[in-house]
PDB file of C-alpha atoms in Angstrom:
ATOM      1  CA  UNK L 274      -7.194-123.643 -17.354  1.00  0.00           C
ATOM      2  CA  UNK L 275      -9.923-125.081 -14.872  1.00  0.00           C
ATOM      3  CA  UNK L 276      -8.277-126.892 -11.853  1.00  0.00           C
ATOM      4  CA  UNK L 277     -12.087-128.530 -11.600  1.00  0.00           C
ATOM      5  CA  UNK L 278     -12.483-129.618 -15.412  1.00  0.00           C
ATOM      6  CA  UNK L 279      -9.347-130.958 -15.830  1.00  0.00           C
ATOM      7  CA  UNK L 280      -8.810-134.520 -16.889  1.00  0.00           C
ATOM      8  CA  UNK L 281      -8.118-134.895 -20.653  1.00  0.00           C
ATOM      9  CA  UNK L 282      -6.885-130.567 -20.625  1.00  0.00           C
ATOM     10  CA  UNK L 283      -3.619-130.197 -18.780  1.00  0.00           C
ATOM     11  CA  UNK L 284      -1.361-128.447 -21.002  1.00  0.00           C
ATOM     12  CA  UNK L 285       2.546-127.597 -21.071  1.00  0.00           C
ATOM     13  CA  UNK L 286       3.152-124.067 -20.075  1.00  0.00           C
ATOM     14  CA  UNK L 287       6.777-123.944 -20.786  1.00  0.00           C
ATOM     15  CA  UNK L 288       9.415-123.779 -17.884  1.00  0.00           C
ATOM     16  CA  UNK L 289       9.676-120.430 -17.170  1.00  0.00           C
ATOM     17  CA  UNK L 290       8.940-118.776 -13.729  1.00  0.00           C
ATOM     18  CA  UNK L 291       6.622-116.337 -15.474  1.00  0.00           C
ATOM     19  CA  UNK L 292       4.693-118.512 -17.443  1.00  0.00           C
ATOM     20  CA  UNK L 293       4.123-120.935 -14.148  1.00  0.00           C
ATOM     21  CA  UNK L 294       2.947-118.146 -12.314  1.00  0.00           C
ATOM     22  CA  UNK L 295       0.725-116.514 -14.865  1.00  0.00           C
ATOM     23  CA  UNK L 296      -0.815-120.393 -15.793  1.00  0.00           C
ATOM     24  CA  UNK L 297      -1.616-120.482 -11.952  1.00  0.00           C
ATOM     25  CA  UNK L 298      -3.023-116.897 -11.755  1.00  0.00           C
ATOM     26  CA  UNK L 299      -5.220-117.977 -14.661  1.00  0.00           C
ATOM     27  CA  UNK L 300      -6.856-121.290 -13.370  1.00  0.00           C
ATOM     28  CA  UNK L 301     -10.586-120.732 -12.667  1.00  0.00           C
ATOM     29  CA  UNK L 302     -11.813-122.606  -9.948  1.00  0.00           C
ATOM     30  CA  UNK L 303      -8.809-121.119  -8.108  1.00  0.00           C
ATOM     31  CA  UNK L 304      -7.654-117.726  -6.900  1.00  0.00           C
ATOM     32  CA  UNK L 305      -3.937-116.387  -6.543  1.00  0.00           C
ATOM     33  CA  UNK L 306      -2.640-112.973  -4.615  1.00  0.00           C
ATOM     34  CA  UNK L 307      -0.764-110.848  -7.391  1.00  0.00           C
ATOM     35  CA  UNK L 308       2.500-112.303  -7.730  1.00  0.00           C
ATOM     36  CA  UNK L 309       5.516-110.021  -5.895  1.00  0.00           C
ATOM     37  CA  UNK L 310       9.002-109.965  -7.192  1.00  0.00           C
ATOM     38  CA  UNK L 311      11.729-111.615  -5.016  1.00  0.00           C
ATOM     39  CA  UNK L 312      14.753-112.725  -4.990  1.00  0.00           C
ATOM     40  CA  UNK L 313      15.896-116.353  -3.571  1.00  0.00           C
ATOM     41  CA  UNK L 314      19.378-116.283  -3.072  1.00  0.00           C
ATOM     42  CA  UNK L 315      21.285-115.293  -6.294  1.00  0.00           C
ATOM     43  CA  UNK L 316      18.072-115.715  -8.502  1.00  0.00           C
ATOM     44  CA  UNK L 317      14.809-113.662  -9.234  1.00  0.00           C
ATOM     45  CA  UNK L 318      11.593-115.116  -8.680  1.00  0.00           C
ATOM     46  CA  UNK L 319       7.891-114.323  -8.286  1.00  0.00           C
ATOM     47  CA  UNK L 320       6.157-115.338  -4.453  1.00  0.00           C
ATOM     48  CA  UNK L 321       2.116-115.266  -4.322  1.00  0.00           C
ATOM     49  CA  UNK L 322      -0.536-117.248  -2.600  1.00  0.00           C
ATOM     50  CA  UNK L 323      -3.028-120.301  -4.233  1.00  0.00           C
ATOM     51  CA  UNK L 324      -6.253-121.427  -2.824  1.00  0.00           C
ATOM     52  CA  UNK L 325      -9.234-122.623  -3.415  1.00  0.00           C
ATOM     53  CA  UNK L 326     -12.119-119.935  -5.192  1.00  0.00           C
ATOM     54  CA  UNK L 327     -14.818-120.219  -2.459  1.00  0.00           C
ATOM     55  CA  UNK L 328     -18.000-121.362  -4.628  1.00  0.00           C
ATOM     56  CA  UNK L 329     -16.260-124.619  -6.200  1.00  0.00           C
ATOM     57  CA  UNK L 330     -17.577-127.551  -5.086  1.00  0.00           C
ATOM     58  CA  UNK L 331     -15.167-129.808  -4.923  1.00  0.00           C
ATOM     59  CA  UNK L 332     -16.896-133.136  -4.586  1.00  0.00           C
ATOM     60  CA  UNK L 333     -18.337-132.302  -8.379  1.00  0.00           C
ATOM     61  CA  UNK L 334     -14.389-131.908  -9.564  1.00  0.00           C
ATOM     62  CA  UNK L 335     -12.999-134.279 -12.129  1.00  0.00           C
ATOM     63  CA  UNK L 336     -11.631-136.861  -9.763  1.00  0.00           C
ATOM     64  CA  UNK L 337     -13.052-135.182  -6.668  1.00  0.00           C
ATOM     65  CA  UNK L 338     -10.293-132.810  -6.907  1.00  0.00           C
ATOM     66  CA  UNK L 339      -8.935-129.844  -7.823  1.00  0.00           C
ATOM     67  CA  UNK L 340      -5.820-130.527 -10.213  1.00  0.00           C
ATOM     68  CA  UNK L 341      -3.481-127.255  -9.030  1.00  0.00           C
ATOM     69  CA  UNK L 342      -0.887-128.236 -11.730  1.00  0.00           C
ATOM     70  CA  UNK L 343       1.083-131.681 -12.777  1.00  0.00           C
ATOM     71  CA  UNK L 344       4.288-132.356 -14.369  1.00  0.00           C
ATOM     72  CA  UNK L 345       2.369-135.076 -16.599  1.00  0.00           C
ATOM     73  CA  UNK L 346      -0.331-133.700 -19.017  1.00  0.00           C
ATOM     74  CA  UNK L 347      -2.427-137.111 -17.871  1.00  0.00           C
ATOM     75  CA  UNK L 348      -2.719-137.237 -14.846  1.00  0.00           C
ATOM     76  CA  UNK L 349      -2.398-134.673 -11.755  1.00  0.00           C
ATOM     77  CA  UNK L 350       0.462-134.279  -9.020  1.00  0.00           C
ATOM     78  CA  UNK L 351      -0.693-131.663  -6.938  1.00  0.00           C
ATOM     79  CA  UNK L 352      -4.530-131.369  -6.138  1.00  0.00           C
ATOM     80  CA  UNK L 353      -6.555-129.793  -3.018  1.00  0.00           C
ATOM     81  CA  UNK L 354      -9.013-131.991  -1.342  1.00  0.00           C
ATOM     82  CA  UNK L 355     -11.109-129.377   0.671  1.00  0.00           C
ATOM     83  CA  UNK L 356     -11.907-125.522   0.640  1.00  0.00           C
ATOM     84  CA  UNK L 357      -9.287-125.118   3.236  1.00  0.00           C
ATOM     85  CA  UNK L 358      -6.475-125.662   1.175  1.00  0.00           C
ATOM     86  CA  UNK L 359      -3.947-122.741   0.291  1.00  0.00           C
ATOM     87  CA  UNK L 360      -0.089-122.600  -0.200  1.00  0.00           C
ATOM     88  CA  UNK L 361       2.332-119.999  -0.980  1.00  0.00           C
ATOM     89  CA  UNK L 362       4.477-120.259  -3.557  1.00  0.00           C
ATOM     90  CA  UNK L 363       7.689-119.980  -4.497  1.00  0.00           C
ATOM     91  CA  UNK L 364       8.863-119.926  -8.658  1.00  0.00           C
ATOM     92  CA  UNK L 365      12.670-118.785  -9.360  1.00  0.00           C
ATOM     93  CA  UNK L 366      13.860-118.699 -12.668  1.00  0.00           C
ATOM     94  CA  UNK L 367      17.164-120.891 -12.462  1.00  0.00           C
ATOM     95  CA  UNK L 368      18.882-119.731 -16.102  1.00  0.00           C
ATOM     96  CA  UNK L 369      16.226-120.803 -18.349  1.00  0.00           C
ATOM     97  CA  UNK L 370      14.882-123.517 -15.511  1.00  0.00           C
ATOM     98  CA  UNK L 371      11.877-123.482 -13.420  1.00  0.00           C
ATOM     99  CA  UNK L 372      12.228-124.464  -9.580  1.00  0.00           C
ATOM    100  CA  UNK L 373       8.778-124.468  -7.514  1.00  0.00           C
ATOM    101  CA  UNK L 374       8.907-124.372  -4.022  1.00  0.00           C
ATOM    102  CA  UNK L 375       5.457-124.308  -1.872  1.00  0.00           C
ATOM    103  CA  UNK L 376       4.786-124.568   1.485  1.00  0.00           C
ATOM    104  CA  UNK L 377       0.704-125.409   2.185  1.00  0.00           C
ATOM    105  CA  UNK L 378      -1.354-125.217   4.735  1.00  0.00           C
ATOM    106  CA  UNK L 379      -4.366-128.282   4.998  1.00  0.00           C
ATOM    107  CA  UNK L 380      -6.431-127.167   7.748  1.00  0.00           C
ATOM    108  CA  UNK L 381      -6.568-125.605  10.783  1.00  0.00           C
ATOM    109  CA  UNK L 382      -6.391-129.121  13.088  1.00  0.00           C
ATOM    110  CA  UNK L 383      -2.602-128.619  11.931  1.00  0.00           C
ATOM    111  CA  UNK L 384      -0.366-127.780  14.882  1.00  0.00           C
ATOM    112  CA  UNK L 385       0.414-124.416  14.665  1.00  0.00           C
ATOM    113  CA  UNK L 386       3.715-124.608  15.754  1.00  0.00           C
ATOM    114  CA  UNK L 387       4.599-127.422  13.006  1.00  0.00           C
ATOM    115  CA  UNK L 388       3.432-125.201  10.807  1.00  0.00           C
ATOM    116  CA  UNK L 389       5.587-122.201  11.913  1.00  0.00           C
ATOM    117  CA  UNK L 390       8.625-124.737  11.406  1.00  0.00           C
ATOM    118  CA  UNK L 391       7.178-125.522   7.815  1.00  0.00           C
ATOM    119  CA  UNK L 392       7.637-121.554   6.975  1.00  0.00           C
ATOM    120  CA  UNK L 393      10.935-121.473   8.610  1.00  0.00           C
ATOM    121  CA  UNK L 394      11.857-124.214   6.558  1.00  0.00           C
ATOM    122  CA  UNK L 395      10.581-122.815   3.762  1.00  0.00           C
ATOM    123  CA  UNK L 396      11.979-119.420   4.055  1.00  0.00           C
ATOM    124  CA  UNK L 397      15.699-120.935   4.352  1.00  0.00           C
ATOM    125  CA  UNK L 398      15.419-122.269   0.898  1.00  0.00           C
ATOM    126  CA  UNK L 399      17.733-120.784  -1.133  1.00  0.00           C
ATOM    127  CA  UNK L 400      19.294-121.241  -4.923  1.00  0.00           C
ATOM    128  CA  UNK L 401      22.924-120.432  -5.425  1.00  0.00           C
ATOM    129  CA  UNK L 402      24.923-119.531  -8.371  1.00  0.00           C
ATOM    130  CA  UNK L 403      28.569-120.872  -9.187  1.00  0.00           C
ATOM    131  CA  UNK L 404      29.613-117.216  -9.166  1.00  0.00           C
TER     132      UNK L 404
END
């Protein structure tokens, strides 16, 4: 629940898209844009931005990090460094399955044009059915 005070309380939310998104919406130490409905090829999905809540200081963080979520409940997978840090999300709901897809953005020394390529990238992504 707190992407700062995190080391011995990560918890399993459950593989749905929904419960992903609202576990990430609900992280203090963290703020997320309201998620939108969208749909990534044949499946629905939720898209909404993650970043760092301006007053956390990082440095203090368990592990000098902020622990944005993990696919272990001990230790962390994806974590932001610096205030800088923000992504946008992706979470589709592949029959029952979760599938994450982010695209993040470090700081602004990154190129801008590799980062245009990044969203292109990104916004190609698609899941098909066997319909």
């Amino acid at each position: 629940m707190d992407a700062c005070n995190w080391m011995g309380a990560l918890a399993d939310v459950g593989p749905s898209a929904e419960a992903f998104v609202n576990a990430m919406a609900a992280q203090s130490s963290t703020a997320s844009t309201p998620p939108a409905k969208i749909m990534v090829g044949d499946y629905s999905g939720f898209e909404f931005d993650h970043s760092v809540d301006g007053s956390v200081d990082i440095n203090a963080c368990d592990g000098g990090k902020l622990c944005i979520h993990s696919g272990s409940r001990h230790d962390c997978s994806r974590w932001y460094l610096t205030q800088n840090e923000h992504e946008t999300y992706r979470v589709v709901d592949l029959k029952g399955q979760r599938a994450v897809v982010a695209v993040a953005h470090i700081d602004e020394s990154i190129n801008p044009e590799l980062m245009r390529e990044a969203r292109a990238v990104f916004d190609s992504i698609v899941f098909g059915s066997d319909k």
